[in-house]
Tab-separated table of C-alpha atoms and ligand atoms in Angstrom:
chain	number	residue	atom	x	y	z
F	88	MET	CA	112.339	85.107	94.119
F	89	LYS	CA	112.369	87.291	91.009
F	90	LYS	CA	113.341	90.963	91.537
F	91	PHE	CA	109.872	92.162	90.481
F	92	THR	CA	108.072	89.875	92.953
F	93	LYS	CA	110.500	90.940	95.673
F	94	ASN	CA	109.750	94.618	95.001
F	95	VAL	CA	106.021	93.955	95.169
F	96	VAL	CA	106.462	92.198	98.510
F	97	VAL	CA	108.536	95.092	99.881
F	98	LEU	CA	105.961	97.610	98.604
F	99	ASN	CA	103.168	95.645	100.254
F	100	ILE	CA	104.994	95.585	103.582
F	101	ILE	CA	105.499	99.369	103.388
F	102	LEU	CA	101.806	99.862	102.577
F	103	ILE	CA	100.726	97.612	105.426
F	104	LEU	CA	102.950	99.553	107.833
F	105	LEU	CA	101.631	102.905	106.602
F	106	PHE	CA	98.113	101.580	106.797
F	107	SER	CA	98.492	100.442	110.373
F	108	ILE	CA	100.123	103.714	111.447
F	109	THR	CA	97.654	106.108	109.794
F	110	GLY	CA	94.553	103.970	109.931
F	111	CYS	CA	93.675	105.223	106.453
F	112	ALA	CA	93.874	103.819	102.945
F	113	ASP	CA	93.167	105.238	99.556
F	114	ASN	CA	90.050	104.003	97.844
F	115	SER	CA	89.651	103.873	94.092
F	116	SER	CA	88.328	107.435	93.935
F	117	GLY	CA	91.513	108.680	95.571
F	118	LYS	CA	89.731	109.801	98.773
F	119	LYS	CA	90.988	108.812	102.196
F	120	VAL	CA	88.700	106.341	103.898
F	121	ALA	CA	88.780	105.628	107.595
F	122	THR	CA	89.732	102.012	107.996
F	123	GLN	CA	90.007	101.854	111.756
F	124	SER	CA	86.841	101.894	113.685
F	125	PRO	CA	86.199	105.393	115.083
F	126	VAL	CA	85.500	103.659	118.381
F	127	LYS	CA	89.152	102.701	118.823
F	128	SER	CA	89.945	105.481	121.279
F	129	ASN	CA	87.428	104.178	123.805
F	130	ASP	CA	88.460	100.558	123.565
F	131	GLN	CA	89.656	98.403	126.372
F	132	MET	CA	93.203	99.766	126.224
F	133	LEU	CA	91.797	102.327	128.640
F	134	ALA	CA	91.727	100.381	131.878
F	135	LEU	CA	94.638	97.988	131.567
F	136	THR	CA	94.848	98.089	135.346
F	137	PRO	CA	91.904	98.823	137.683
F	138	PRO	CA	90.993	102.549	137.660
F	139	MET	CA	92.054	104.537	140.742
F	140	GLY	CA	90.492	107.757	141.926
F	141	TRP	CA	87.970	109.436	144.197
F	142	ASN	CA	84.165	109.639	144.062
F	143	SER	CA	81.967	112.234	145.755
F	144	TRP	CA	79.063	110.001	146.798
F	145	ASN	CA	80.266	108.486	150.074
F	146	PRO	CA	81.475	111.680	151.711
F	147	PHE	CA	79.206	114.320	150.151
F	148	GLY	CA	76.099	112.904	148.482
F	149	GLU	CA	73.906	115.813	147.428
F	150	ASN	CA	76.273	118.347	148.996
F	151	VAL	CA	78.884	117.976	146.281
F	152	SER	CA	79.907	121.314	144.769
F	153	GLU	CA	82.552	122.832	142.545
F	154	GLN	CA	84.329	124.091	145.655
F	155	VAL	CA	84.536	120.571	147.058
F	156	ILE	CA	85.764	119.169	143.737
F	157	LYS	CA	88.437	121.839	143.342
F	158	GLU	CA	89.722	121.379	146.887
F	159	THR	CA	89.662	117.609	146.414
F	160	ALA	CA	91.686	117.953	143.205
F	161	ASP	CA	94.173	120.200	145.047
F	162	THR	CA	94.523	117.583	147.775
F	163	MET	CA	94.772	114.672	145.359
F	164	ALA	CA	97.577	116.419	143.484
F	165	GLY	CA	99.377	117.752	146.551
F	166	SER	CA	99.077	115.073	149.216
F	167	GLY	CA	100.869	112.196	147.538
F	168	LEU	CA	97.668	110.449	146.396
F	169	LYS	CA	98.366	111.301	142.775
F	170	ASP	CA	101.928	110.016	143.122
F	171	VAL	CA	100.732	106.573	144.209
F	172	GLY	CA	98.331	106.364	141.252
F	173	PHE	CA	94.995	107.997	142.199
F	174	THR	CA	93.891	109.805	139.040
F	175	TYR	CA	90.122	110.159	138.525
F	176	ILE	CA	87.994	112.704	140.383
F	177	VAL	CA	84.408	111.601	139.833
F	178	ILE	CA	81.309	113.673	140.651
F	179	ASP	CA	78.553	111.234	141.515
F	180	ASP	CA	74.801	111.878	141.494
F	181	ILE	CA	72.978	115.149	142.212
F	182	TRP	CA	75.286	117.449	140.282
F	183	GLN	CA	72.459	118.055	137.788
F	184	GLY	CA	70.285	121.152	137.793
F	185	GLY	CA	67.993	119.700	135.135
F	186	ARG	CA	67.561	119.186	131.411
F	187	ASP	CA	66.881	122.225	129.268
F	188	SER	CA	63.464	121.782	127.678
F	189	SER	CA	64.388	123.521	124.441
F	190	THR	CA	67.894	122.156	123.784
F	191	GLY	CA	67.516	118.863	125.630
F	192	LEU	CA	70.930	119.469	127.210
F	193	LEU	CA	71.747	118.592	130.800
F	194	TYR	CA	72.965	121.449	132.956
F	195	PRO	CA	74.521	121.470	136.429
F	196	ASP	CA	72.947	122.847	139.578
F	197	PRO	CA	73.734	126.576	139.183
F	198	LYS	CA	74.153	127.159	142.933
F	199	ARG	CA	76.661	124.408	143.570
F	200	PHE	CA	78.392	124.526	140.150
F	201	PRO	CA	78.237	128.220	139.182
F	202	SER	CA	81.206	128.022	136.777
F	203	GLY	CA	79.823	125.043	134.887
F	204	ILE	CA	81.223	121.569	134.383
F	205	LYS	CA	83.643	122.357	131.555
F	206	ALA	CA	85.532	124.872	133.699
F	207	LEU	CA	85.642	122.354	136.529
F	208	ALA	CA	86.972	119.595	134.274
F	209	ASP	CA	89.632	122.023	133.035
F	210	TYR	CA	90.626	122.760	136.623
F	211	VAL	CA	90.990	119.039	137.384
F	212	HIS	CA	92.971	118.457	134.172
F	213	GLU	CA	95.329	121.300	135.010
F	214	LYS	CA	96.274	119.390	138.145
F	215	GLY	CA	97.319	116.434	135.961
F	216	LEU	CA	94.220	114.487	137.002
F	217	LYS	CA	91.223	113.088	135.143
F	218	PHE	CA	87.596	114.050	135.492
F	219	GLY	CA	84.543	111.828	135.845
F	220	ILE	CA	80.792	112.321	136.003
F	221	TYR	CA	77.630	110.296	136.679
F	222	SER	CA	74.397	109.523	134.875
F	223	ASP	CA	71.766	106.803	134.721
F	224	ALA	CA	70.356	104.383	132.130
F	225	GLY	CA	66.793	105.214	133.233
F	226	THR	CA	64.543	108.228	132.982
F	227	MET	CA	65.874	109.517	136.294
F	228	THR	CA	68.943	108.933	138.426
F	229	CYS	CA	68.855	107.258	141.834
F	230	GLY	CA	68.850	110.778	143.308
F	231	ASP	CA	65.806	111.750	141.181
F	232	ARG	CA	67.694	113.914	138.680
F	233	PRO	CA	67.248	113.574	134.887
F	234	GLY	CA	68.637	110.287	133.571
F	235	SER	CA	70.121	109.667	130.129
F	236	PHE	CA	67.447	107.300	128.780
F	237	GLY	CA	66.543	108.525	125.294
F	238	TYR	CA	69.342	111.119	125.428
F	239	GLU	CA	72.339	108.803	125.267
F	240	GLU	CA	74.035	110.353	122.211
F	241	LYS	CA	73.287	113.902	123.323
F	242	ASP	CA	74.629	113.311	126.822
F	243	ALA	CA	77.715	111.400	125.676
F	244	LYS	CA	78.531	114.220	123.264
F	245	LEU	CA	78.041	116.832	125.973
F	246	PHE	CA	80.207	114.877	128.426
F	247	ALA	CA	82.956	114.589	125.791
F	248	GLU	CA	82.733	118.337	125.084
F	249	TRP	CA	83.042	119.053	128.778
F	250	GLY	CA	86.212	116.938	128.914
F	251	VAL	CA	84.817	113.973	130.841
F	252	ASP	CA	87.240	111.029	131.113
F	253	TYR	CA	85.054	108.633	133.149
F	254	LEU	CA	81.328	107.977	133.274
F	255	LYS	CA	79.603	106.090	136.083
F	256	TYR	CA	76.281	104.903	134.689
F	257	ASP	CA	73.645	103.839	137.201
F	258	TYR	CA	70.469	101.737	136.798
F	259	CYS	CA	67.640	103.411	138.738
F	260	TYR	CA	64.270	104.093	137.067
F	261	CYS	CA	64.698	101.334	134.499
F	262	THR	CA	61.281	99.716	134.545
F	263	ASP	CA	61.435	95.940	134.316
F	264	TYR	CA	60.051	94.101	131.348
F	265	ALA	CA	57.560	91.349	132.077
F	266	SER	CA	60.064	88.553	132.538
F	267	THR	CA	63.458	88.281	134.180
F	268	ASN	CA	65.049	87.358	130.865
F	269	ASN	CA	63.849	90.531	129.267
F	270	ASP	CA	65.032	92.531	132.234
F	271	TYR	CA	68.477	91.139	131.445
F	272	LYS	CA	68.053	92.066	127.818
F	273	MET	CA	66.963	95.584	128.667
F	274	ALA	CA	70.023	96.186	130.825
F	275	ILE	CA	72.342	94.974	128.085
F	276	GLU	CA	70.589	97.137	125.491
F	277	ARG	CA	70.653	100.253	127.632
F	278	TYR	CA	74.287	99.867	128.629
F	279	ARG	CA	75.269	99.103	125.041
F	280	LYS	CA	73.467	102.226	123.867
F	281	MET	CA	75.519	104.488	126.125
F	282	GLY	CA	78.670	102.434	125.464
F	283	ASN	CA	78.276	103.040	121.740
F	284	ALA	CA	77.445	106.710	122.275
F	285	LEU	CA	80.635	107.168	124.311
F	286	LYS	CA	82.708	105.412	121.660
F	287	ALA	CA	81.166	107.549	118.928
F	288	THR	CA	82.456	110.712	120.631
F	289	GLY	CA	86.012	109.582	119.876
F	290	ARG	CA	87.081	110.664	123.383
F	291	PRO	CA	88.613	107.990	125.611
F	292	ILE	CA	86.078	107.676	128.442
F	293	VAL	CA	86.259	104.958	131.070
F	294	TYR	CA	82.782	103.434	131.279
F	295	SER	CA	81.728	102.317	134.752
F	296	ILE	CA	78.623	100.128	134.747
F	297	CYS	CA	76.644	100.423	137.976
F	298	GLU	CA	73.841	97.893	137.733
F	299	TRP	CA	74.706	96.365	141.179
F	300	GLY	CA	74.998	92.747	139.978
F	301	PRO	CA	71.506	91.196	139.684
F	302	ARG	CA	71.819	90.865	135.902
F	303	SER	CA	75.391	89.488	136.027
F	304	PRO	CA	77.156	92.397	134.289
F	305	TRP	CA	80.436	90.478	134.501
F	306	LEU	CA	79.039	88.361	131.618
F	307	TRP	CA	78.312	91.279	129.269
F	308	GLY	CA	80.031	94.366	130.697
F	309	LYS	CA	83.008	94.247	128.350
F	310	GLU	CA	80.862	93.464	125.344
F	311	VAL	CA	78.872	96.690	125.780
F	312	GLY	CA	82.020	98.782	126.168
F	313	GLY	CA	82.329	98.735	129.981
F	314	HIS	CA	85.675	98.882	131.759
F	315	LEU	CA	84.298	98.046	135.209
F	316	TRP	CA	80.982	96.774	136.499
F	317	ARG	CA	79.547	96.836	139.988
F	318	THR	CA	79.148	93.328	141.350
F	319	SER	CA	76.998	94.154	144.382
F	320	TYR	CA	74.892	96.805	146.097
F	321	ASP	CA	76.218	99.917	147.830
F	322	VAL	CA	78.865	99.311	150.474
F	323	TYR	CA	78.198	101.464	153.522
F	324	ASP	CA	80.555	102.303	156.308
F	325	PHE	CA	80.304	99.048	158.257
F	326	TRP	CA	81.957	95.667	158.318
F	327	ASP	CA	79.005	93.422	157.671
F	328	LYS	CA	75.395	93.022	156.718
F	329	PRO	CA	75.026	89.552	155.318
F	330	ARG	CA	72.630	89.750	152.391
F	331	ASN	CA	73.326	91.226	148.985
F	332	GLU	CA	69.705	92.006	148.100
F	333	ILE	CA	69.539	95.744	148.293
F	334	SER	CA	71.747	98.617	149.444
F	335	PRO	CA	73.334	99.000	151.908
F	336	ILE	CA	75.702	96.089	152.407
F	337	GLY	CA	78.935	95.788	154.389
F	338	ILE	CA	82.546	95.309	153.336
F	339	GLN	CA	82.437	91.569	153.959
F	340	THR	CA	79.382	90.849	151.807
F	341	SER	CA	80.659	92.889	148.895
F	342	MET	CA	84.042	91.181	149.028
F	343	ASP	CA	82.401	87.753	149.039
F	344	VAL	CA	80.430	88.408	145.849
F	345	ALA	CA	83.466	89.660	143.940
F	346	ALA	CA	85.693	86.896	145.298
F	347	SER	CA	84.052	84.240	143.171
F	348	LEU	CA	84.162	86.215	139.923
F	349	GLU	CA	87.891	86.180	139.223
F	350	ARG	CA	87.556	84.613	135.809
F	351	PHE	CA	85.728	87.692	134.471
F	352	ALA	CA	88.338	90.287	135.446
F	353	GLY	CA	91.391	91.248	133.470
F	354	PRO	CA	93.079	94.112	131.637
F	355	GLY	CA	90.342	96.306	130.161
F	356	GLY	CA	87.464	95.074	132.374
F	357	TRP	CA	87.206	94.723	136.163
F	358	ASN	CA	84.791	93.520	138.809
F	359	ASP	CA	83.828	96.505	140.964
F	360	PRO	CA	82.836	95.697	144.559
F	361	ASP	CA	82.048	99.447	145.063
F	362	MET	CA	83.992	102.336	146.500
F	363	LEU	CA	86.308	102.347	149.487
F	364	VAL	CA	84.847	103.372	152.815
F	365	VAL	CA	88.353	103.723	154.273
F	366	GLY	CA	88.642	106.877	156.361
F	367	LEU	CA	84.928	107.688	156.573
F	368	LYS	CA	84.753	106.983	160.292
F	369	ASN	CA	81.000	107.279	160.366
F	370	THR	CA	80.886	110.674	158.695
F	371	GLY	CA	79.434	111.809	155.376
F	372	ASN	CA	76.595	110.521	153.285
F	373	ILE	CA	76.665	106.755	153.901
F	374	LYS	CA	77.026	106.502	157.644
F	375	GLY	CA	76.677	102.978	158.941
F	376	GLY	CA	78.339	103.073	162.316
F	377	GLY	CA	81.890	103.092	160.997
F	378	CYS	CA	84.662	100.527	160.913
F	379	ASN	CA	87.792	100.258	162.992
F	380	GLU	CA	91.276	100.800	161.591
F	381	ILE	CA	91.846	97.075	161.071
F	382	GLU	CA	88.640	96.735	159.072
F	383	TYR	CA	89.499	99.703	156.853
F	384	ARG	CA	92.932	98.185	156.225
F	385	THR	CA	91.251	94.883	155.406
F	386	GLN	CA	89.009	96.555	152.850
F	387	MET	CA	92.066	98.084	151.158
F	388	SER	CA	93.920	94.755	151.254
F	389	MET	CA	91.061	92.690	149.890
F	390	TRP	CA	90.144	95.237	147.199
F	391	CYS	CA	93.774	95.074	146.018
F	392	MET	CA	93.809	91.260	146.159
F	393	LEU	CA	90.615	91.270	144.067
F	394	ALA	CA	92.119	93.680	141.502
F	395	ALA	CA	89.229	96.004	142.266
F	396	PRO	CA	88.972	99.611	141.102
F	397	LEU	CA	90.209	101.793	143.973
F	398	MET	CA	87.825	104.724	144.273
F	399	ILE	CA	88.405	106.588	147.520
F	400	GLY	CA	85.167	107.479	149.294
F	401	CYS	CA	86.213	109.742	152.163
F	402	ASP	CA	86.836	113.475	152.411
F	403	ILE	CA	90.530	113.480	151.484
F	404	ARG	CA	90.847	117.123	152.513
F	405	LYS	CA	90.550	115.921	156.091
F	406	MET	CA	92.480	112.619	156.012
F	407	ASP	CA	94.294	111.745	159.225
F	408	GLU	CA	97.636	109.928	159.309
F	409	THR	CA	96.032	106.480	159.715
F	410	THR	CA	93.854	106.968	156.648
F	411	LYS	CA	96.802	108.268	154.643
F	412	ALA	CA	98.889	105.249	155.622
F	413	ILE	CA	96.138	102.922	154.393
F	414	LEU	CA	95.345	104.708	151.146
F	415	MET	CA	98.912	105.503	150.191
F	416	ASN	CA	100.565	102.157	150.871
F	417	LYS	CA	102.333	101.696	147.559
F	418	ASP	CA	103.157	98.070	148.361
F	419	ILE	CA	99.479	97.061	148.528
F	420	ILE	CA	98.536	99.330	145.587
F	421	ASP	CA	101.208	97.598	143.479
F	422	ILE	CA	99.360	94.318	144.027
F	423	ASP	CA	96.121	95.864	142.744
F	424	GLN	CA	97.849	97.471	139.776
F	425	ASP	CA	100.074	94.544	138.855
F	426	ALA	CA	100.601	94.334	135.098
F	427	LEU	CA	99.538	90.695	134.910
F	428	GLY	CA	95.987	91.861	135.670
F	429	LYS	CA	94.828	88.732	137.491
F	430	GLN	CA	92.163	88.925	140.183
F	431	GLY	CA	92.967	86.978	143.341
F	432	PHE	CA	90.917	83.978	144.416
F	433	ARG	CA	90.234	82.000	147.570
F	434	VAL	CA	92.431	78.932	148.134
F	435	TYR	CA	91.576	78.082	151.751
F	436	ARG	CA	88.628	78.476	154.096
F	437	LYS	CA	88.240	76.924	157.532
F	438	ASP	CA	86.880	78.072	160.892
F	439	GLY	CA	86.551	81.673	159.800
F	440	LEU	CA	90.117	81.796	158.492
F	441	GLU	CA	90.758	82.236	154.797
F	442	ALA	CA	93.623	82.505	152.355
F	443	PHE	CA	93.548	84.241	148.991
F	444	LYS	CA	96.104	84.072	146.244
F	445	LYS	CA	96.816	86.566	143.453
F	446	PRO	CA	99.354	85.693	140.773
F	447	LEU	CA	101.645	88.643	140.020
F	448	SER	CA	104.081	89.494	137.262
F	449	ASN	CA	107.671	88.196	137.387
F	450	GLN	CA	106.637	84.866	138.880
F	451	ARG	CA	105.603	86.477	142.142
F	452	VAL	CA	102.441	85.785	144.049
F	453	ALA	CA	100.488	87.701	146.703
F	454	ILE	CA	98.960	85.725	149.561
F	455	ALA	CA	96.380	87.267	151.895
F	456	PHE	CA	95.169	85.775	155.172
F	457	LEU	CA	91.827	86.913	156.538
F	458	ASN	CA	90.335	86.354	159.984
F	459	ARG	CA	86.545	86.704	159.974
F	460	ASN	CA	86.219	85.708	163.624
F	461	SER	CA	85.437	88.137	166.395
F	462	THR	CA	88.518	86.881	168.250
F	463	ASP	CA	92.231	86.937	167.372
F	464	LYS	CA	93.588	83.793	165.655
F	465	LYS	CA	96.774	82.317	164.282
F	466	ILE	CA	96.828	80.789	160.832
F	467	THR	CA	99.437	78.303	159.600
F	468	ILE	CA	99.182	76.916	156.097
F	469	SER	CA	101.449	74.731	154.029
F	470	TYR	CA	102.629	75.806	150.597
F	471	LEU	CA	100.708	72.829	149.222
F	472	ASP	CA	97.431	74.171	150.639
F	473	LEU	CA	98.272	77.510	149.084
F	474	GLU	CA	98.876	75.773	145.767
F	475	LEU	CA	102.534	76.814	145.847
F	476	ASP	CA	105.465	74.602	144.932
F	477	PRO	CA	106.683	73.135	148.276
F	478	VAL	CA	110.281	72.794	147.165
F	479	VAL	CA	110.681	76.374	145.970
F	480	ASN	CA	112.465	78.889	148.177
F	481	TYR	CA	110.433	82.064	148.501
F	482	PHE	CA	111.418	85.482	149.715
F	483	VAL	CA	108.409	86.623	151.773
F	484	TYR	CA	107.595	90.332	152.109
F	485	ASP	CA	104.931	91.705	154.464
F	486	VAL	CA	103.243	94.587	152.616
F	487	TRP	CA	101.815	96.285	155.714
F	488	LYS	CA	104.896	95.929	157.904
F	489	HIS	CA	107.097	96.754	154.900
F	490	THR	CA	109.627	94.152	155.841
F	491	ALA	CA	110.850	90.708	154.810
F	492	ILE	CA	109.872	87.890	157.109
F	493	ASN	CA	111.609	84.620	157.855
F	494	LEU	CA	109.531	81.476	158.054
F	495	PRO	CA	110.367	77.784	157.881
F	496	LYS	CA	110.359	76.637	154.252
F	497	GLY	CA	107.111	75.156	153.001
F	498	THR	CA	104.789	76.982	155.435
F	499	LEU	CA	103.298	80.419	155.901
F	500	SER	CA	101.815	81.570	159.170
F	501	ALA	CA	100.542	84.790	160.697
F	502	ASP	CA	98.846	86.136	163.800
F	503	LEU	CA	95.600	87.819	162.876
F	504	LYS	CA	93.490	90.171	164.954
F	505	SER	CA	89.718	89.977	164.592
F	506	HIS	CA	88.765	91.007	161.007
F	507	GLU	CA	92.392	91.498	160.130
F	508	CYS	CA	93.860	90.740	156.730
F	509	ARG	CA	97.625	90.348	156.326
F	510	VAL	CA	99.206	90.328	152.910
F	511	PHE	CA	102.532	88.911	151.736
F	512	VAL	CA	104.312	89.001	148.399
F	513	LEU	CA	106.321	85.883	147.646
F	514	SER	CA	109.073	85.912	145.078
F	515	VAL	CA	111.188	82.972	144.035
F	516	VAL	CA	114.739	83.007	145.430
F	517	GLU	CA	117.199	82.058	142.714
F	518	LYS	CA	119.468	79.168	143.712
O	603	LIG	C1	73.208	104.220	143.516
O	603	LIG	C2	74.668	103.809	143.319
O	603	LIG	C3	75.546	104.592	144.271
O	603	LIG	C4	75.357	106.079	144.052
O	603	LIG	C5	73.877	106.459	144.183
O	603	LIG	C6	73.628	107.895	143.743
O	603	LIG	O1	72.740	103.828	144.749
O	603	LIG	O2	74.804	102.427	143.524
O	603	LIG	O3	76.906	104.228	144.133
O	603	LIG	O4	75.857	106.404	142.780
O	603	LIG	O5	73.069	105.616	143.375
O	603	LIG	O6	72.276	108.233	143.777
């Protein structure tokens, strides 16, 4: 290569490097032109693992207030929840006081949020946490407060100015078009509109699509800028209510919808089977009779196996030791947050007993056994049935007992109480 050509090549490499670092290039008039899309900061780098946090709806509903949010942030930061990865504090519906008729700006309920949302977001940020808020793609929210329809840019800008890091965007008061197809189209358009408005603010904001599943948001959620999308209706504080037609549903139904959608989840976009009911114990806003400790543990286990967002839905200021042990089990959280970003899937189902498998980083795999029966059962499954290599030696770790277990090679087995889920991480033993 001639020296001149070599120099040109070197110069080009330097320019390319500069260009990719600054995102700017000189145009012929000598002015800097933005070459990276301004939407970059809200891209899917934001939710490389499923978001973790707390949401006000399940425990407080319309009684959410700045006092509650501040005390929740204090608890999140001080109780160990933040240390295991819980980050977002999200105010759900009914924070709004209204929309100012002259400015068109949303404002919070002055009685419950006297200091305003910006001050509250600052408080949450000072604790090293992130702050989320709620709105709706229709004219009104599900709690009959002003929705963002027609005000998408204005609201997104306001949220960004307030310091919002996460927006849950609901789908009440969105009148259907004449046909089902158009209803689909309308949802995509409305969610894209807010997705674009959020991106245009330049602030990284996790975008949580809450359309409940009827228009298959797992097919278009990422495309419109979403980082998570609800796959089913609202999970209330009970184990089961079979049909996913309208809220409320139980843990089991919600899990079953998400369990068949593994191909749509991955870094940057997650199936969202709704918030955790763990620790509610039939208190708060979504009472349903309550679950027992085993069922709450099963929800945590299955949500982690399904790489679901982990949004706590109980009053963490009043958590008892059992609830803490469920929510702060780092071993199960590590399965949810695994860097590989694969959602688990069902590999076995017979007589009310099921096995799920979630590939993990470093050639490990999580296996969960679930007993749906109302009686205790024992499950024994061969590695072949679990789609594992039968000749490989695995080290088996029980993530709830926090101990290694010894089993004959080629088989996994476990005793399961009614509705219990037991979870194991298998790693290959080097020969
Ligand atoms: C819908 C959502 C819930 C909650 C309420 C608030 O039902 O699915 O998660 O946000 O609205 O009104």
